Short mmCIF file of N, CA, C and O in Angstrom, two decimals:
data_model
loop_
_atom_site.label_atom_id
_atom_site.label_comp_id
_atom_site.label_asym_id
_atom_site.label_seq_id
_atom_site.Cartn_x
_atom_site.Cartn_y
_atom_site.Cartn_z
N UNK A 28 -49.47 -37.68 33.73
CA UNK A 28 -49.62 -36.34 32.62
C UNK A 28 -50.42 -36.96 32.28
O UNK A 28 -51.86 -36.47 31.66
N UNK A 29 -50.29 -38.46 31.51
CA UNK A 29 -51.38 -39.33 30.23
C UNK A 29 -52.69 -39.55 31.22
O UNK A 29 -53.64 -39.45 30.01
N UNK A 30 -52.64 -40.38 32.34
CA UNK A 30 -53.74 -40.52 32.87
C UNK A 30 -54.73 -39.12 32.69
O UNK A 30 -56.28 -39.11 33.15
N UNK A 31 -53.80 -38.01 33.24
CA UNK A 31 -55.17 -36.75 33.37
C UNK A 31 -55.67 -36.18 31.92
O UNK A 31 -56.91 -35.67 32.34
N UNK A 32 -54.89 -36.63 30.82
CA UNK A 32 -55.19 -36.24 29.87
C UNK A 32 -56.12 -36.81 29.45
O UNK A 32 -57.18 -36.88 28.63
N UNK A 33 -56.92 -38.05 29.94
CA UNK A 33 -58.11 -38.98 29.53
C UNK A 33 -58.78 -38.75 30.18
O UNK A 33 -60.21 -39.00 29.35
N UNK A 34 -58.81 -37.90 30.96
CA UNK A 34 -60.20 -36.87 31.14
C UNK A 34 -60.06 -35.41 31.12
O UNK A 34 -60.44 -34.35 31.81
N UNK A 35 -59.48 -34.86 30.07
CA UNK A 35 -59.66 -33.90 29.59
C UNK A 35 -60.62 -33.12 29.15
O UNK A 35 -60.78 -31.60 29.59
N UNK A 36 -61.72 -33.65 29.04
CA UNK A 36 -63.31 -33.37 28.58
C UNK A 36 -63.80 -33.13 29.61
O UNK A 36 -65.04 -32.22 29.59
N UNK A 37 -63.50 -33.36 30.94
CA UNK A 37 -63.85 -33.10 32.39
C UNK A 37 -64.25 -31.42 32.50
O UNK A 37 -63.05 -30.73 32.73
N UNK A 38 -64.96 -31.04 32.81
CA UNK A 38 -65.08 -29.32 33.07
C UNK A 38 -64.67 -29.34 34.65
O UNK A 38 -64.57 -30.04 35.25
N UNK A 39 -64.17 -28.03 34.20
CA UNK A 39 -63.14 -27.62 36.03
C UNK A 39 -63.96 -27.59 36.90
O UNK A 39 -63.40 -27.62 37.83
N UNK A 40 -65.15 -27.04 36.57
CA UNK A 40 -66.22 -26.63 37.51
C UNK A 40 -66.73 -27.78 38.42
O UNK A 40 -66.68 -28.06 39.71
N UNK A 41 -67.07 -29.30 37.51
CA UNK A 41 -67.35 -30.40 38.11
C UNK A 41 -66.21 -31.33 39.05
O UNK A 41 -66.34 -31.69 39.64
N UNK A 42 -64.64 -30.71 38.41
CA UNK A 42 -63.47 -30.73 39.40
C UNK A 42 -63.75 -30.17 40.72
O UNK A 42 -63.41 -31.23 41.48
N UNK A 43 -63.80 -29.42 40.77
CA UNK A 43 -63.74 -28.52 42.08
C UNK A 43 -65.24 -28.62 42.77
O UNK A 43 -64.84 -29.28 44.17
N UNK A 44 -65.93 -29.47 42.47
CA UNK A 44 -67.68 -29.78 42.91
C UNK A 44 -66.65 -31.32 43.39
O UNK A 44 -67.52 -30.88 45.03
N UNK A 45 -66.31 -32.09 43.15
CA UNK A 45 -66.20 -33.21 43.52
C UNK A 45 -65.12 -33.46 44.27
O UNK A 45 -65.15 -33.93 45.47
N UNK A 46 -64.09 -32.50 44.35
CA UNK A 46 -62.92 -32.41 45.30
C UNK A 46 -63.30 -31.27 46.68
O UNK A 46 -62.85 -31.87 47.64
N UNK A 47 -64.46 -30.60 46.37
CA UNK A 47 -64.41 -29.88 47.12
C UNK A 47 -63.90 -29.11 48.48
O UNK A 47 -64.00 -29.39 49.43
N UNK A 48 -62.44 -28.45 47.83
CA UNK A 48 -61.83 -27.60 48.85
C UNK A 48 -62.11 -26.61 48.97
O UNK A 48 -63.15 -26.12 48.80
N UNK A 49 -61.60 -26.66 50.63
CA UNK A 49 -61.91 -24.88 51.31
C UNK A 49 -61.63 -23.77 50.11
O UNK A 49 -60.34 -23.92 49.61
N UNK A 50 -62.30 -23.31 50.44
CA UNK A 50 -62.35 -21.63 49.30
C UNK A 50 -61.86 -20.66 50.28
O UNK A 50 -62.40 -20.10 50.90
N UNK A 51 -61.45 -19.87 49.41
CA UNK A 51 -60.61 -18.82 49.90
C UNK A 51 -60.66 -17.62 48.55
O UNK A 51 -60.56 -18.21 47.58
N UNK A 52 -61.91 -16.40 49.34
CA UNK A 52 -62.34 -15.62 47.90
C UNK A 52 -61.27 -15.22 46.96
O UNK A 52 -61.55 -15.19 45.85
N UNK A 53 -59.79 -15.11 47.46
CA UNK A 53 -59.06 -14.09 46.26
C UNK A 53 -57.97 -15.09 46.15
O UNK A 53 -56.93 -14.91 45.60
N UNK A 54 -58.13 -16.79 45.96
CA UNK A 54 -57.72 -17.80 45.51
C UNK A 54 -57.70 -19.23 44.52
O UNK A 54 -59.20 -18.74 44.77
N UNK A 55 -57.56 -19.16 43.62
CA UNK A 55 -58.23 -20.60 42.77
C UNK A 55 -58.45 -21.55 43.71
O UNK A 55 -57.63 -21.67 44.97
N UNK A 56 -58.86 -22.19 42.86
CA UNK A 56 -60.04 -23.31 43.97
C UNK A 56 -59.16 -24.65 44.12
O UNK A 56 -58.44 -24.91 45.21
N UNK A 57 -58.28 -24.58 42.93
CA UNK A 57 -56.92 -25.93 43.22
C UNK A 57 -55.99 -25.33 43.13
O UNK A 57 -55.07 -25.99 43.61
N UNK A 58 -55.21 -24.72 41.62
CA UNK A 58 -53.69 -24.08 42.39
C UNK A 58 -53.71 -22.81 42.32
O UNK A 58 -54.68 -22.29 41.81
N UNK A 59 -52.89 -22.57 43.07
CA UNK A 59 -52.37 -21.24 42.54
C UNK A 59 -51.01 -20.56 41.76
O UNK A 59 -50.83 -19.63 41.51
N UNK A 60 -50.13 -21.67 40.84
CA UNK A 60 -48.93 -21.87 40.05
C UNK A 60 -49.40 -22.64 38.83
O UNK A 60 -50.07 -23.54 38.83
N UNK A 61 -49.28 -22.20 37.54
CA UNK A 61 -49.75 -22.28 36.34
C UNK A 61 -48.47 -22.30 35.65
O UNK A 61 -47.92 -21.41 35.70
N UNK A 62 -48.30 -23.41 34.82
CA UNK A 62 -47.31 -23.59 33.64
C UNK A 62 -47.93 -24.29 32.63
O UNK A 62 -48.51 -25.28 32.53
N UNK A 63 -47.36 -23.49 31.35
CA UNK A 63 -48.46 -23.64 30.02
C UNK A 63 -47.47 -23.31 28.90
O UNK A 63 -46.43 -22.65 28.47
N UNK A 64 -47.13 -24.62 28.09
CA UNK A 64 -46.54 -24.51 27.38
C UNK A 64 -47.46 -24.87 25.30
O UNK A 64 -48.23 -25.92 25.81
N UNK A 65 -47.11 -24.50 25.05
CA UNK A 65 -47.71 -24.83 23.61
C UNK A 65 -47.05 -23.84 22.46
O UNK A 65 -46.21 -23.22 22.33
N UNK A 66 -47.51 -24.66 21.53
CA UNK A 66 -46.61 -24.60 20.24
C UNK A 66 -47.08 -23.57 19.23
O UNK A 66 -48.62 -23.60 19.32
N UNK A 67 -46.63 -22.35 18.59
CA UNK A 67 -47.13 -21.18 18.06
C UNK A 67 -47.95 -22.38 16.50
O UNK A 67 -46.99 -22.93 16.00
N UNK A 68 -49.35 -21.45 15.93
CA UNK A 68 -49.49 -22.22 14.40
C UNK A 68 -48.55 -21.96 13.51
O UNK A 68 -48.30 -20.80 14.11
N UNK A 69 -47.95 -22.59 12.71
CA UNK A 69 -47.44 -22.77 11.54
C UNK A 69 -48.23 -21.83 10.47
O UNK A 69 -47.50 -21.60 9.71
N UNK A 70 -49.74 -22.12 10.17
CA UNK A 70 -50.38 -21.18 9.25
C UNK A 70 -51.58 -20.55 9.98
O UNK A 70 -51.90 -21.02 11.06
N UNK A 71 -51.32 -18.97 9.47
CA UNK A 71 -52.98 -18.68 10.30
C UNK A 71 -54.10 -19.90 9.72
O UNK A 71 -54.55 -21.19 8.77
N UNK A 72 -55.36 -20.07 10.56
CA UNK A 72 -56.43 -20.63 10.72
C UNK A 72 -57.23 -20.09 9.53
O UNK A 72 -57.32 -18.87 9.61
N UNK A 73 -57.48 -21.03 8.62
CA UNK A 73 -58.55 -20.34 7.92
C UNK A 73 -60.12 -21.29 7.96
O UNK A 73 -60.21 -22.82 8.20
N UNK A 74 -61.34 -20.71 7.56
CA UNK A 74 -62.75 -21.43 8.29
C UNK A 74 -63.53 -20.30 7.27
O UNK A 74 -63.58 -19.69 7.32
N UNK A 75 -63.93 -21.40 6.00
CA UNK A 75 -65.13 -20.89 5.18
C UNK A 75 -64.98 -19.67 4.60
O UNK A 75 -65.32 -18.44 4.45
N UNK A 76 -63.67 -19.69 3.51
CA UNK A 76 -62.70 -18.10 3.37
C UNK A 76 -63.15 -16.81 4.48
O UNK A 76 -62.05 -15.67 4.31
N UNK A 77 -62.56 -17.54 5.89
CA UNK A 77 -62.43 -16.08 6.70
C UNK A 77 -60.40 -16.95 7.55
O UNK A 77 -60.60 -17.65 7.48
N UNK A 78 -59.40 -15.60 7.63
CA UNK A 78 -58.35 -16.40 8.15
C UNK A 78 -58.35 -15.71 9.34
O UNK A 78 -58.62 -13.98 9.46
N UNK A 79 -58.06 -16.38 10.25
CA UNK A 79 -57.82 -15.83 11.82
C UNK A 79 -56.11 -15.87 11.96
O UNK A 79 -55.32 -16.76 11.70
N UNK A 80 -55.50 -14.60 12.61
CA UNK A 80 -53.72 -14.44 12.70
C UNK A 80 -54.02 -14.04 14.14
O UNK A 80 -55.35 -13.38 14.88
N UNK A 81 -53.07 -14.51 14.86
CA UNK A 81 -52.83 -14.77 16.31
C UNK A 81 -52.86 -12.58 16.70
O UNK A 81 -52.16 -12.07 15.92
N UNK A 82 -53.57 -12.16 17.82
CA UNK A 82 -53.02 -10.67 18.00
C UNK A 82 -52.70 -11.06 19.18
O UNK A 82 -53.80 -11.60 20.31
N UNK A 83 -51.42 -10.31 19.56
CA UNK A 83 -51.21 -10.09 21.31
C UNK A 83 -52.22 -9.14 21.76
O UNK A 83 -52.20 -8.09 21.47
N UNK A 84 -52.68 -9.42 23.21
CA UNK A 84 -53.66 -8.41 23.71
C UNK A 84 -52.62 -8.34 25.13
O UNK A 84 -52.27 -9.48 25.83
N UNK A 85 -52.66 -7.22 25.44
CA UNK A 85 -52.08 -6.69 26.40
C UNK A 85 -52.65 -7.48 28.13
O UNK A 85 -53.78 -7.24 27.88
N UNK A 86 -52.04 -7.40 28.83
CA UNK A 86 -53.05 -8.39 30.29
C UNK A 86 -52.18 -7.07 31.54
O UNK A 86 -51.10 -6.87 31.10
N UNK A 87 -53.16 -6.83 32.50
CA UNK A 87 -52.66 -6.05 33.26
C UNK A 87 -52.84 -6.63 34.71
O UNK A 87 -52.91 -6.36 36.03
N UNK A 88 -53.66 -7.90 34.42
CA UNK A 88 -53.75 -8.36 36.03
C UNK A 88 -53.62 -10.23 35.17
O UNK A 88 -53.46 -10.36 34.47
N UNK A 89 -53.43 -10.80 36.67
CA UNK A 89 -53.36 -12.12 36.74
C UNK A 89 -54.65 -12.77 37.28
O UNK A 89 -54.49 -12.93 38.31
N UNK A 90 -54.61 -14.55 37.12
CA UNK A 90 -55.24 -15.17 37.49
C UNK A 90 -54.79 -15.93 39.23
O UNK A 90 -55.43 -16.37 39.60
N UNK A 91 -53.86 -16.23 38.87
CA UNK A 91 -52.95 -16.76 40.23
C UNK A 91 -51.36 -16.30 40.60
O UNK A 91 -51.51 -15.47 39.55
N UNK A 92 -51.35 -16.44 41.39
CA UNK A 92 -49.54 -16.00 41.99
C UNK A 92 -48.71 -16.26 40.93
O UNK A 92 -47.81 -15.13 41.13
N UNK A 93 -48.58 -16.82 40.88
CA UNK A 93 -47.48 -17.28 39.31
C UNK A 93 -48.33 -18.02 37.93
O UNK A 93 -48.69 -19.04 37.99
N UNK A 94 -48.05 -17.41 36.80
CA UNK A 94 -47.61 -18.62 36.04
C UNK A 94 -46.74 -18.20 35.11
O UNK A 94 -45.95 -17.00 35.11
N UNK A 95 -46.24 -18.88 34.47
CA UNK A 95 -44.90 -18.99 32.75
C UNK A 95 -45.54 -20.24 31.65
O UNK A 95 -46.41 -20.44 32.22
N UNK A 96 -46.29 -19.08 30.64
CA UNK A 96 -46.23 -19.58 29.80
C UNK A 96 -44.82 -19.54 28.97
O UNK A 96 -44.39 -18.80 28.06
N UNK A 97 -44.73 -20.45 28.28
CA UNK A 97 -43.76 -20.51 26.91
C UNK A 97 -44.17 -21.16 25.89
O UNK A 97 -45.05 -22.06 25.58
N UNK A 98 -43.84 -20.68 24.30
CA UNK A 98 -44.69 -20.86 22.96
C UNK A 98 -43.78 -21.09 22.36
O UNK A 98 -41.96 -20.37 22.28
N UNK A 99 -43.00 -22.39 21.62
CA UNK A 99 -41.97 -22.63 20.72
C UNK A 99 -42.34 -21.99 19.44
O UNK A 99 -43.43 -22.08 18.71
N UNK A 100 -41.63 -21.03 19.18
CA UNK A 100 -41.73 -20.72 17.85
C UNK A 100 -40.62 -21.11 17.12
O UNK A 100 -39.73 -21.83 17.24
N UNK A 101 -40.59 -20.62 15.66
CA UNK A 101 -39.36 -21.25 14.84
C UNK A 101 -38.18 -20.20 15.04
O UNK A 101 -37.13 -21.11 15.09
N UNK A 102 -38.20 -19.56 15.84
CA UNK A 102 -36.89 -18.70 15.97
C UNK A 102 -36.62 -19.07 17.87
O UNK A 102 -35.62 -18.28 18.19
N UNK A 103 -37.11 -19.64 18.05
CA UNK A 103 -36.98 -20.48 19.36
C UNK A 103 -37.71 -20.28 20.65
O UNK A 103 -39.46 -20.04 20.50
N UNK A 104 -38.20 -19.97 21.75
CA UNK A 104 -38.56 -19.96 23.03
C UNK A 104 -39.38 -18.80 23.19
O UNK A 104 -38.22 -18.05 23.79
N UNK A 105 -40.63 -18.25 23.54
CA UNK A 105 -40.84 -17.36 23.82
C UNK A 105 -41.70 -17.60 25.25
O UNK A 105 -42.16 -18.31 25.34
N UNK A 106 -40.94 -16.86 26.25
CA UNK A 106 -41.61 -17.15 27.95
C UNK A 106 -42.28 -15.55 28.60
O UNK A 106 -41.74 -14.13 27.95
N UNK A 107 -43.28 -15.92 28.74
CA UNK A 107 -44.24 -14.81 29.39
C UNK A 107 -44.42 -15.20 31.08
O UNK A 107 -44.75 -16.52 31.41
N UNK A 108 -43.63 -14.68 32.36
CA UNK A 108 -43.69 -14.51 32.96
C UNK A 108 -45.18 -13.38 33.83
O UNK A 108 -45.05 -12.25 33.26
N UNK A 109 -45.88 -13.78 34.70
CA UNK A 109 -47.11 -12.92 35.18
C UNK A 109 -47.21 -13.23 36.70
O UNK A 109 -46.75 -14.66 36.99
N UNK A 110 -47.18 -12.90 37.59
CA UNK A 110 -47.05 -13.00 38.83
C UNK A 110 -48.07 -12.09 39.47
O UNK A 110 -48.16 -10.89 39.14
N UNK A 111 -48.25 -12.01 40.63
CA UNK A 111 -49.56 -11.41 41.52
C UNK A 111 -48.51 -10.52 42.46
O UNK A 111 -47.79 -11.02 43.11
N UNK A 112 -49.03 -8.81 41.89
CA UNK A 112 -47.80 -8.45 43.41
C UNK A 112 -47.99 -8.10 44.74
O UNK A 112 -47.68 -8.07 45.70
N UNK A 113 -49.45 -8.91 44.88
CA UNK A 113 -49.99 -8.97 46.25
C UNK A 113 -48.77 -10.06 47.04
O UNK A 113 -49.07 -10.08 48.41
#
């Protein structure tokens, strides 16, 4: 993971171009399962007199066969599972 983080600024499109995997229209080019972990901001984001606060956005589609997102909050972990019904 640490070696991959050294190249975190590489655009995903360039990675796909370099790897040149076989393309299937209904699948992601490199992976079908996503795991995401992040921490919740402890304070609202402020910029030049503007304050931004997180807003939950409902989703009705998924980009991957399976995705799991974990968010660490002061109250504990919040998990969101998304999956393709196909």
